[in-house]
Tab-separated table of C-alpha atoms in Angstrom:
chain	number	residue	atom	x	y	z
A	1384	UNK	CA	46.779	-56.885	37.187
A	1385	UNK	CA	43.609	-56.654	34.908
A	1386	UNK	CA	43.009	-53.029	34.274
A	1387	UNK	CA	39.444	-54.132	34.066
A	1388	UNK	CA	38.975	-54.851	37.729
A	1389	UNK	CA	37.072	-53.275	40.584
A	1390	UNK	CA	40.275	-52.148	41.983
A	1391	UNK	CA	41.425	-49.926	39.046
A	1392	UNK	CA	38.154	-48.649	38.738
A	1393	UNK	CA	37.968	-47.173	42.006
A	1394	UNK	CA	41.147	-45.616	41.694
A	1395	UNK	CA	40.717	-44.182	38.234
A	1396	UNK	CA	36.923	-42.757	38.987
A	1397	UNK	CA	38.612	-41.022	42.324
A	1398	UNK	CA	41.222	-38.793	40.191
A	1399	UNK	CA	37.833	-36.783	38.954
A	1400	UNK	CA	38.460	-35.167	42.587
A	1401	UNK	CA	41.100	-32.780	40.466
A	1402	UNK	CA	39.991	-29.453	41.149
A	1403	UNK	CA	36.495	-30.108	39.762
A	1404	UNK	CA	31.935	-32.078	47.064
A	1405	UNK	CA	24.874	-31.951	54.280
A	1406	UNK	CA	23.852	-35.665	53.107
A	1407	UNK	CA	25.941	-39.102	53.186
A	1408	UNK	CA	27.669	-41.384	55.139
A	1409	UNK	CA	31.511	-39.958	54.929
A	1410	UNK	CA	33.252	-40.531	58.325
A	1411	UNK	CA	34.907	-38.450	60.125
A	1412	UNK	CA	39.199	-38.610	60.045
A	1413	UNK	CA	40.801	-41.910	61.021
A	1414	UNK	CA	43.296	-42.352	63.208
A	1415	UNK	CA	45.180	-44.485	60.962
A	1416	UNK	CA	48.163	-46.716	63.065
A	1417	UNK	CA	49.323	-48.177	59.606
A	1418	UNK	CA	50.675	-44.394	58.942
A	1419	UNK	CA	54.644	-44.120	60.172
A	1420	UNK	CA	57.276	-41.562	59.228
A	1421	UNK	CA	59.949	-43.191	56.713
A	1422	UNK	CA	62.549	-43.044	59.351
A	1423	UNK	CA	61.004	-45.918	61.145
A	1424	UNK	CA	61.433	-47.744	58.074
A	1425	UNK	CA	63.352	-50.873	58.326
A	1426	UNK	CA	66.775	-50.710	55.652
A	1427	UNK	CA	65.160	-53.936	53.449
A	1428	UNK	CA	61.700	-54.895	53.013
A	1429	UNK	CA	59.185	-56.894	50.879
A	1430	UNK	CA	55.906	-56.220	49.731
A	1431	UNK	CA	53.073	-57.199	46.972
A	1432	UNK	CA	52.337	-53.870	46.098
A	1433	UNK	CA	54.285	-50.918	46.188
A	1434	UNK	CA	53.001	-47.944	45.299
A	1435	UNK	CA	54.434	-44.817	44.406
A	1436	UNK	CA	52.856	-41.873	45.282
A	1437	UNK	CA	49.534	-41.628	48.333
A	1438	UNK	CA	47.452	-39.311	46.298
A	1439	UNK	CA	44.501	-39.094	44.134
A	1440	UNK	CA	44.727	-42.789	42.169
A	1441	UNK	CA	47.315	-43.935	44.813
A	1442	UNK	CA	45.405	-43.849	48.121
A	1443	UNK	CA	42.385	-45.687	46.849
A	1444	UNK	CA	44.161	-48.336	44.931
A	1445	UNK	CA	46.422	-49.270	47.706
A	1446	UNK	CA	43.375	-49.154	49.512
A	1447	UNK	CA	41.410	-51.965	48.008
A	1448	UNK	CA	44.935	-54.060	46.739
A	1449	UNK	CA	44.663	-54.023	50.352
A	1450	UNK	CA	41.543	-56.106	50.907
A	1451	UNK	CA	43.821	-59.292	49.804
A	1452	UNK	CA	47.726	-58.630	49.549
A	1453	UNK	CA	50.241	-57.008	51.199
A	1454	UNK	CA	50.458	-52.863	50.626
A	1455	UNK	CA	53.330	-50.532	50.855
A	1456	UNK	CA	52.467	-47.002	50.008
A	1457	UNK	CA	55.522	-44.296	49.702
A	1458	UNK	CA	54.474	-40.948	50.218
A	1459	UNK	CA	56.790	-37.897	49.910
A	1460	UNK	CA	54.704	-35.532	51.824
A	1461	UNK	CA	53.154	-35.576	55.490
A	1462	UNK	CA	49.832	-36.450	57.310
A	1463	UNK	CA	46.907	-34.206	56.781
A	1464	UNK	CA	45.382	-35.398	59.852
A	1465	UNK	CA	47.878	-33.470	62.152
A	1466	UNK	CA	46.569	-30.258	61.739
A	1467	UNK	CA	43.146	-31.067	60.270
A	1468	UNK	CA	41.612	-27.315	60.496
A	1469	UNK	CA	44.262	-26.678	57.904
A	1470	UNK	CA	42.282	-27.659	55.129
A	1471	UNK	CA	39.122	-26.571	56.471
A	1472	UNK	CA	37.466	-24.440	53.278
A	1473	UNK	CA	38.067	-21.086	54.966
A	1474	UNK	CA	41.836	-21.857	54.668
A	1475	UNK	CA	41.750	-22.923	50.873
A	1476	UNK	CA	44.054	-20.132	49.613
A	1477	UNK	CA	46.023	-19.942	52.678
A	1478	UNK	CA	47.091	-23.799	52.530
A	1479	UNK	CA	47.539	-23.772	48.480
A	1480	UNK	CA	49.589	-20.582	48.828
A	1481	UNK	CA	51.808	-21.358	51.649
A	1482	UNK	CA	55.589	-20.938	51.546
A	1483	UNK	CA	56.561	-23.118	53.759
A	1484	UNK	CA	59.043	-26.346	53.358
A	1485	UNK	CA	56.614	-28.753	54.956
A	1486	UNK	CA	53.409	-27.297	53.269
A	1487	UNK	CA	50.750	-29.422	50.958
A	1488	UNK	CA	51.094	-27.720	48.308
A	1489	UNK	CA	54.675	-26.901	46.644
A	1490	UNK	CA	54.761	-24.307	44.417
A	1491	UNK	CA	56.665	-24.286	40.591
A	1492	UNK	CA	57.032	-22.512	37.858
A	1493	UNK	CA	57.115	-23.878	34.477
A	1494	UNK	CA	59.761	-23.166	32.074
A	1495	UNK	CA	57.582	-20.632	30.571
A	1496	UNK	CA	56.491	-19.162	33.523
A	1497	UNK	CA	53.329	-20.737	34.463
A	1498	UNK	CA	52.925	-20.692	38.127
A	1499	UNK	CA	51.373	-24.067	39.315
A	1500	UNK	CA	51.383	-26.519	42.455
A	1501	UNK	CA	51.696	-29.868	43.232
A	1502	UNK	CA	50.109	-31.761	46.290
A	1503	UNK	CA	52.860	-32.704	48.717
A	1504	UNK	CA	50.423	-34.703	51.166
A	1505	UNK	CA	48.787	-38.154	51.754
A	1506	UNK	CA	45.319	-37.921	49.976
A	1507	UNK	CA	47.242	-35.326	46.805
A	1508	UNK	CA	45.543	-33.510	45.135
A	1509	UNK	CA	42.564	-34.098	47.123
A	1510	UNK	CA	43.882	-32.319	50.186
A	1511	UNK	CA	44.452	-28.852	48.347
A	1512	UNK	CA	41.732	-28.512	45.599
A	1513	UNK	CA	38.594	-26.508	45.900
A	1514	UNK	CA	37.027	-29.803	46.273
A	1515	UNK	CA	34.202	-30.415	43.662
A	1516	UNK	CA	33.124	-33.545	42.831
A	1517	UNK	CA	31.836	-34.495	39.819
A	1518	UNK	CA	31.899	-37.623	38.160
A	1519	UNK	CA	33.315	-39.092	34.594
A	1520	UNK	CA	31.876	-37.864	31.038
A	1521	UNK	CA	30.059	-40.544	29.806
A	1522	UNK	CA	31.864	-40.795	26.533
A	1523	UNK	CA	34.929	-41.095	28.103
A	1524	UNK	CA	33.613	-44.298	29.980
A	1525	UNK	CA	32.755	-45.458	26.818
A	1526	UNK	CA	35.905	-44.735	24.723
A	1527	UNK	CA	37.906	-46.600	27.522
A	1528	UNK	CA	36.107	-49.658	27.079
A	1529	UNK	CA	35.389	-49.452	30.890
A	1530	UNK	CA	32.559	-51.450	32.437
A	1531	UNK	CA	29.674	-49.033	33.064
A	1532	UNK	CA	28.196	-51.606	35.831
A	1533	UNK	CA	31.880	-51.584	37.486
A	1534	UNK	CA	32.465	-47.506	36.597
A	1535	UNK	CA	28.752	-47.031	38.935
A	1536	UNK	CA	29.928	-49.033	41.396
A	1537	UNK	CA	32.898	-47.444	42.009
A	1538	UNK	CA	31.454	-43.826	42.338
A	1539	UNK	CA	28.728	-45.517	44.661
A	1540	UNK	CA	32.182	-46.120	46.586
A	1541	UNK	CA	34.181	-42.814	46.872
A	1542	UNK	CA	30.835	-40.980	47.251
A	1543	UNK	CA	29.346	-42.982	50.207
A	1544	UNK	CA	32.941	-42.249	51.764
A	1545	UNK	CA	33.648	-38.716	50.991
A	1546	UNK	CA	30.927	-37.143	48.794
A	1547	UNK	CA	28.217	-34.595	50.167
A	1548	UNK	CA	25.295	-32.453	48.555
A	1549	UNK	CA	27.382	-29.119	48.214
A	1550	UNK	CA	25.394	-25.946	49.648
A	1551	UNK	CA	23.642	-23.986	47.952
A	1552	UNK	CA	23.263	-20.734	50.196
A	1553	UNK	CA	23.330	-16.813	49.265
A	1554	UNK	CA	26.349	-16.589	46.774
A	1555	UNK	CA	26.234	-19.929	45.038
A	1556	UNK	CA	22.612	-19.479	44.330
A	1557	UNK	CA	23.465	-15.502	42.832
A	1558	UNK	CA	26.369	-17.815	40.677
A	1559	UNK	CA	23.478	-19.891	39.311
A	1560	UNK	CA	21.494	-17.201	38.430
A	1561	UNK	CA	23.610	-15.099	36.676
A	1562	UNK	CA	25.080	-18.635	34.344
A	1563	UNK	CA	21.848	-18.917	33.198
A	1564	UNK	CA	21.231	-15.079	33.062
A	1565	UNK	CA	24.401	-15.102	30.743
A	1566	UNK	CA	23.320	-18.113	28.392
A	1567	UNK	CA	24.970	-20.953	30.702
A	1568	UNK	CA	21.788	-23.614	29.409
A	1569	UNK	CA	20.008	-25.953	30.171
A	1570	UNK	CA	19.692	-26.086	34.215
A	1571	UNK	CA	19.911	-29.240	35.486
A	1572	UNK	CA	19.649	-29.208	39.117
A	1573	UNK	CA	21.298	-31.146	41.158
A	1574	UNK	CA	23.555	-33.847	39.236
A	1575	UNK	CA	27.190	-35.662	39.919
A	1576	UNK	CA	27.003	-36.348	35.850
A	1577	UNK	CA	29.305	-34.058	34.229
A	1578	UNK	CA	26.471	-32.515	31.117
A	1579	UNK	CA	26.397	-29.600	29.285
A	1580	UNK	CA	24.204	-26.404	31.203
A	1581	UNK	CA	24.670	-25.129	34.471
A	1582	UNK	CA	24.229	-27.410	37.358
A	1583	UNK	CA	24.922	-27.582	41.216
A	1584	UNK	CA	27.398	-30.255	42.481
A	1585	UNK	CA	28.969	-32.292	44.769
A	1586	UNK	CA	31.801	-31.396	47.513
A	1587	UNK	CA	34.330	-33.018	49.553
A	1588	UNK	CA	33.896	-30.701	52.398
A	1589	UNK	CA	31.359	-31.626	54.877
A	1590	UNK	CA	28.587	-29.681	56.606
A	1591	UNK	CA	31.174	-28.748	59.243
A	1592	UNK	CA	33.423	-27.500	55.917
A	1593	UNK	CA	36.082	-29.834	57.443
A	1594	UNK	CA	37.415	-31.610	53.971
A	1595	UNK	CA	37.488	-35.451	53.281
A	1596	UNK	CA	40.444	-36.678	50.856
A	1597	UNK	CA	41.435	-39.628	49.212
A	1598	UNK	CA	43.360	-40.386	52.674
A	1599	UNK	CA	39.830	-41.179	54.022
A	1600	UNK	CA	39.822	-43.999	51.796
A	1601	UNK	CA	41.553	-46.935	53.450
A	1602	UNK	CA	39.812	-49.501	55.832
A	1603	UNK	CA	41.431	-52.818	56.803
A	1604	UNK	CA	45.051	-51.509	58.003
A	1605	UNK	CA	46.134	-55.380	58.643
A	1606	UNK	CA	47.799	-55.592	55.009
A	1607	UNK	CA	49.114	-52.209	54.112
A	1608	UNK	CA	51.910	-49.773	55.224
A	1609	UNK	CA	51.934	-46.109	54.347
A	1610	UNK	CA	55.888	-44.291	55.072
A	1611	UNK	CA	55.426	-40.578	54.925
A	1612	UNK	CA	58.121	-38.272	53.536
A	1613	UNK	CA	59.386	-40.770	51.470
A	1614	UNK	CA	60.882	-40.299	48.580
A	1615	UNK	CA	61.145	-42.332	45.822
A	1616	UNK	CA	64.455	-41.813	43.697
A	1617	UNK	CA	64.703	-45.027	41.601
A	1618	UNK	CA	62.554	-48.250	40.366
A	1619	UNK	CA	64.866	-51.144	40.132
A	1620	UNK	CA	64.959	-53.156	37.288
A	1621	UNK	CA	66.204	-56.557	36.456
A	1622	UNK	CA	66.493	-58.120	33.114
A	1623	UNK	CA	66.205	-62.101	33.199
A	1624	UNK	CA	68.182	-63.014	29.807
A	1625	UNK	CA	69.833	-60.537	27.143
A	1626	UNK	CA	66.614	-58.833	24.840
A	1627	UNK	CA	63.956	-59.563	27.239
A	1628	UNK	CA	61.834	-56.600	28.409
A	1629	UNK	CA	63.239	-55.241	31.792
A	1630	UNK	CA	61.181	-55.892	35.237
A	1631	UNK	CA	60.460	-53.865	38.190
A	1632	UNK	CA	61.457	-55.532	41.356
A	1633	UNK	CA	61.904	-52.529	44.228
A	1634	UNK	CA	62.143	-49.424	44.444
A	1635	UNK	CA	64.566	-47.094	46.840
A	1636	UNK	CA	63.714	-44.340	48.565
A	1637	UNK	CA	65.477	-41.740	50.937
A	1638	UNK	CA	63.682	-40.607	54.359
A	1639	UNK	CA	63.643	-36.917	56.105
A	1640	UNK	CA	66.790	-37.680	57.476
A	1641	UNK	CA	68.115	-38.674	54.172
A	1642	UNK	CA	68.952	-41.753	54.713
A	1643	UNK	CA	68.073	-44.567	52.117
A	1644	UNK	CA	65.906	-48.015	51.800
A	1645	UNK	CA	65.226	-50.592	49.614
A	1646	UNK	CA	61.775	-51.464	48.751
A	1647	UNK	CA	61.351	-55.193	46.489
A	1648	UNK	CA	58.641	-56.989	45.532
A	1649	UNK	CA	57.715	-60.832	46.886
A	1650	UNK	CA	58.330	-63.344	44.284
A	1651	UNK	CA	54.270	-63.216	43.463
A	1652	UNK	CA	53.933	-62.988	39.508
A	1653	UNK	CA	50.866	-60.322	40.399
A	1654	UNK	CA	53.262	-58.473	42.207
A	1655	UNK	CA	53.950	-54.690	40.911
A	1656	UNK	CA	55.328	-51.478	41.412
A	1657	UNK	CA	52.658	-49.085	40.308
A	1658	UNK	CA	53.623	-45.243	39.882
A	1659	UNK	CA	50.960	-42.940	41.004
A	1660	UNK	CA	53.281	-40.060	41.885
A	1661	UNK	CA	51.226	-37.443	39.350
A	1662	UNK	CA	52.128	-36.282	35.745
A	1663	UNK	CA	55.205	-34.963	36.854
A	1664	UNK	CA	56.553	-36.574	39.882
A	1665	UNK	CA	55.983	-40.045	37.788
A	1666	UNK	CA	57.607	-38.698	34.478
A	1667	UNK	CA	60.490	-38.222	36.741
A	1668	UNK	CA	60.959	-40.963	38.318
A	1669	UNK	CA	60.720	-42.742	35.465
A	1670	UNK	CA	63.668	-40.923	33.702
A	1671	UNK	CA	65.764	-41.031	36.760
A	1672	UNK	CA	64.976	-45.124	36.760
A	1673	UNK	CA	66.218	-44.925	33.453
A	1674	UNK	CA	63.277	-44.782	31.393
A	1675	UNK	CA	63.322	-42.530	28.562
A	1676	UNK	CA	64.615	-40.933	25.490
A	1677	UNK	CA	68.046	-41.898	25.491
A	1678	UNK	CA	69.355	-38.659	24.099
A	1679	UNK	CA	68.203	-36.495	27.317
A	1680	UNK	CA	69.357	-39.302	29.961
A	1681	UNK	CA	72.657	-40.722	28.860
A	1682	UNK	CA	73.908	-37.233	28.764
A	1683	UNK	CA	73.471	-37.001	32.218
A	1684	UNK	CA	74.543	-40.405	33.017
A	1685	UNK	CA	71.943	-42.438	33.709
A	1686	UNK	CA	72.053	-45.892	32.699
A	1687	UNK	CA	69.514	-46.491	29.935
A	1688	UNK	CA	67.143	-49.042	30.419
A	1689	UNK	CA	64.277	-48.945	28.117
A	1690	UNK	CA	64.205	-46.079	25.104
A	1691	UNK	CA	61.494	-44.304	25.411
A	1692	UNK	CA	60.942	-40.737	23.607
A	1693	UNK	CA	57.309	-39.867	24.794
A	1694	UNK	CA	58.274	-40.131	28.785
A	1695	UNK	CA	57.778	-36.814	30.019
A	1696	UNK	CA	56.760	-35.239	26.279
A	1697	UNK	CA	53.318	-33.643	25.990
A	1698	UNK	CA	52.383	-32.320	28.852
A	1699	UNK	CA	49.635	-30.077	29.464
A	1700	UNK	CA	47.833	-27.895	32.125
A	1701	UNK	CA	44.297	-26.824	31.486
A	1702	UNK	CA	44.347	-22.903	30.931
A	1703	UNK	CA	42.544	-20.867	33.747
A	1704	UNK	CA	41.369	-17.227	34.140
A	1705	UNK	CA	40.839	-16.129	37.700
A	1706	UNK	CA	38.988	-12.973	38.617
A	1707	UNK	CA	39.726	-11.532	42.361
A	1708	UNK	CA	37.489	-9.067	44.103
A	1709	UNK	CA	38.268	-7.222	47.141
A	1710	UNK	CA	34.720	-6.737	49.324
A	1711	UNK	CA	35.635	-4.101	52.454
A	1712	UNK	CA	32.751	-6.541	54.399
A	1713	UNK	CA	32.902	-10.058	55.583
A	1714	UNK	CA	31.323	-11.976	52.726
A	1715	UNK	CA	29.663	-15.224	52.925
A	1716	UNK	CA	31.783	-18.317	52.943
A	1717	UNK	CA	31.716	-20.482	49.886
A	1718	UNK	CA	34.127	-22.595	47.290
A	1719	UNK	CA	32.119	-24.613	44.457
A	1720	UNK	CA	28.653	-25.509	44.154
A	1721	UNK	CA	27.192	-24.001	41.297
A	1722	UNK	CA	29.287	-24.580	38.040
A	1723	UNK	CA	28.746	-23.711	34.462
A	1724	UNK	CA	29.804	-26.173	31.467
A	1725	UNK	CA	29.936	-25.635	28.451
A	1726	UNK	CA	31.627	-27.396	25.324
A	1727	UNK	CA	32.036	-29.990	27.786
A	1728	UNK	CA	35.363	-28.881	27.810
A	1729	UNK	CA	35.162	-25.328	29.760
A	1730	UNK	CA	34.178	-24.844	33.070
A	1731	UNK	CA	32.602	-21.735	35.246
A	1732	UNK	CA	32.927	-21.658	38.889
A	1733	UNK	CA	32.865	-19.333	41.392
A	1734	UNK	CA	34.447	-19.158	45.649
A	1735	UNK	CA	33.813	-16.194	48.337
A	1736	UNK	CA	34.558	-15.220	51.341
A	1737	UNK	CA	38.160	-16.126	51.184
A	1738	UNK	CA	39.955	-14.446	53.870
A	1739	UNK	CA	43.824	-13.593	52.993
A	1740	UNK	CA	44.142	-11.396	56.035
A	1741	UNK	CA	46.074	-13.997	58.469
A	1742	UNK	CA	49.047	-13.729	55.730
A	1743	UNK	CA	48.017	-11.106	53.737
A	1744	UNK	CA	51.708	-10.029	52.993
A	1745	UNK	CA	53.075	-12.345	51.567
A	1746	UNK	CA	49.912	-14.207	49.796
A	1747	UNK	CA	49.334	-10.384	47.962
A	1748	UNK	CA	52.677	-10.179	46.330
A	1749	UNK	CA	52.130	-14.275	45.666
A	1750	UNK	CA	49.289	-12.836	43.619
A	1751	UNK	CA	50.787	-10.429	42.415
A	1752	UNK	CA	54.110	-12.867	40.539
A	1753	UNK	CA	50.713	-15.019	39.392
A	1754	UNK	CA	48.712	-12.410	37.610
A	1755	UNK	CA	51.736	-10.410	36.464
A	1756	UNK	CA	50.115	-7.186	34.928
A	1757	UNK	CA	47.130	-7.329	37.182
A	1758	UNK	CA	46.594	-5.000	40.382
A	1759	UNK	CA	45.748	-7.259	43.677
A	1760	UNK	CA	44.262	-4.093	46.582
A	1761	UNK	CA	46.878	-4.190	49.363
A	1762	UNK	CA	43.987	-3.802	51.921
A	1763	UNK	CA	44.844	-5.910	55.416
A	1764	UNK	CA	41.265	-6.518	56.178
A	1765	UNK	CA	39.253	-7.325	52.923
A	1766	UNK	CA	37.749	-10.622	52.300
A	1767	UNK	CA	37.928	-11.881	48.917
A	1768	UNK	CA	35.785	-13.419	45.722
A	1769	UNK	CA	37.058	-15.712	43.246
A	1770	UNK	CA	35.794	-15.610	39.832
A	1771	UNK	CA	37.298	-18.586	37.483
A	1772	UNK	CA	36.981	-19.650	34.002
A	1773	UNK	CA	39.000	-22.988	32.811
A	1774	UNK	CA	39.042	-25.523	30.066
């Protein structure tokens, strides 16, 4: 597929959505009949596409591959259209932090005891990020040899669908003040370019705060298929004479119930598997296909495929600094509209009115593993502000 096209575009300019929106044409949640649970899944089938992974990149892709071939999309997580209030903005923390086995965001720590999450829903990341929008830098555009006229038309895309004008009411507008009080220059109004200064953004949540996701993307259902809780344990490879390079040609994947199917690809020379399952979830399927440095996977006795070292190497989480503040009064509602950048690198944002009461519990001694020597107030009724400083 040419990496070049509209197609890629749209999917690649969409992944800005990663935890980075009154006024556009975004509709309201589908009712999408193209959307099964894996278990209705049929034990063999054939498809164009597949694609690993309905998040972020993977929902919009699929989405216009769509437009012309034949889709299947494997997500390991559920619908976030069943209990849409759930990611309303007033449940942020309580849907990020949840516990649960079937919630949208599963919770890890890192080997060095990093606390993190990964999306475990159609739409990914999407569905459990505060839900600014902002677009590309400019240089990166450029450095990627990307086509600027293609690049525009692609945000045109994901922000007529899902983009609004974030607010800017009593809190935001005290967070713009005091980034330019503290230096945070120039202002720049209101602006989807990510530039140096403080600026107010865009939002995914609309003027309802009901949130729009990458899962609002898709259109025509007539050509694709999306399986939910499906999870992908190994890319199939075949290898046509002795030296050649290996190729994809399915994919299997177990349902809730456990039970397995077998993904291939039609005959079609465009045909692909593409792996959109994040930074992690594709690393590792990769390795479990096979794919990797030989010395971690034969070990463990996986066939090796292809050698190769960097799978999985190198991997890095932007650093973050969150502040929490306990008010004793209800304080005004609010995630992300005003944001400070600086360095073009660092990031200043600020949420309110966050109430933890519903599962206060359980979501203070959460806090309390994340911030380690920190104090989080064990007060049942307080509503809560959310300072944060990343790079």
């Amino acid at each position: 597929m040419d990496l070049g096209s509209t197609r890629f575009l749209k999917a690649l300019l969409l992944a800005v959505f990663a935890l980075l929106p009154y006024c556009c044409l975004a509709e309201t949640a589908p009712n999408y009949s193209f959307v099964h649970e894996s278990t209705t899944a049929p034990p063999v089938s054939y498809h164009d596409y597949i694609v690993v992974g309905g998040g972020a990149a993977g929902c919009p892709l699929a989405a216009t591959l769509a437009e012309t071939t034949n889709v299947l999309v494997l997500e390991r997580g559920g619908s976030p259209y069943r209990n849409p209030g759930k990611t309303d903005k007033g449940n942020f923390l309580l849907t990020l932090l949840d516990p649960s086995p079937d919630s949208y965001a599963q919770t890890f720590i890192t080997e060095d005891g990093v606390y993190n999450h990964r999306a475990r829903v159609l739409g990914g990341g999407s569905v459990i990020n505060v839900g600014f929008y902002s677009r590309a830098e400019t240089e990166f555009v450029k450095e990627s040899g990307l086509d600027e006229a293609l690049v525009n038309d692609a945000y045109q895309w994901v922000e007529n669908k899902v983009v609004f004008k974030a607010p800017l009411l009593q809190w935001q507008t005290a967070v713009r003040d005091g980034l330019l009080e503290a230096g945070v220059l120039p202002y720049n109004g209101f602006t989807n370019e990510h530039i140096n200064g403080t600026k107010i953004g865009s939002t995914i949540f609309d003027m309802n705060d009901h949130r729009h996701s990458a899962a609002d993307l898709y259109a025509d259902p007539k050509n694709i298929i999306v399986y939910l809780h499906a999870t992908v344990t190994k890319i199939l490879f075949t290898t046509q004479t002795v030296g050649s390079r290996p190729r994809a040609t399915g994919v299997i994947y177990e349902d809730a119930l456990g039970v397995k199917h077998t993904a291939y690809l039609t005959n079609d020379s465009k045909s692909e598997i593409i792996v959109s399952a994040g930074a992690i979830g594709s690393s590792q399927l990769l390795m479990l296909s096979g794919i990797g440095q030989r010395s971690q996977l034969e070990p463990l006795g996986i066939k090796l495929v292809m050698d190769q070292p960097m799978v999985g190497q190198g991997m890095a989480d932007n650093t973050l600094n969150g502040l929490f503040i306990p008010s004793p009064n209800p304080v005004e509602l609010s995630l992300v509209s005003a944001v400070g950048i600086s360095l073009l690198v660092n990031y200043i944002e600020a949420g309110s009115g966050l109430n933890l009461a519903p599962s206060f519990g359980w979501i203070s001694k959460f806090l309390l593993s994340i911030l380690g020597q920190a104090m989080v107030v064990a007060c049942k009724d307080r509503y809560w502000v959310l300072l944060r400083y990343k790079t």
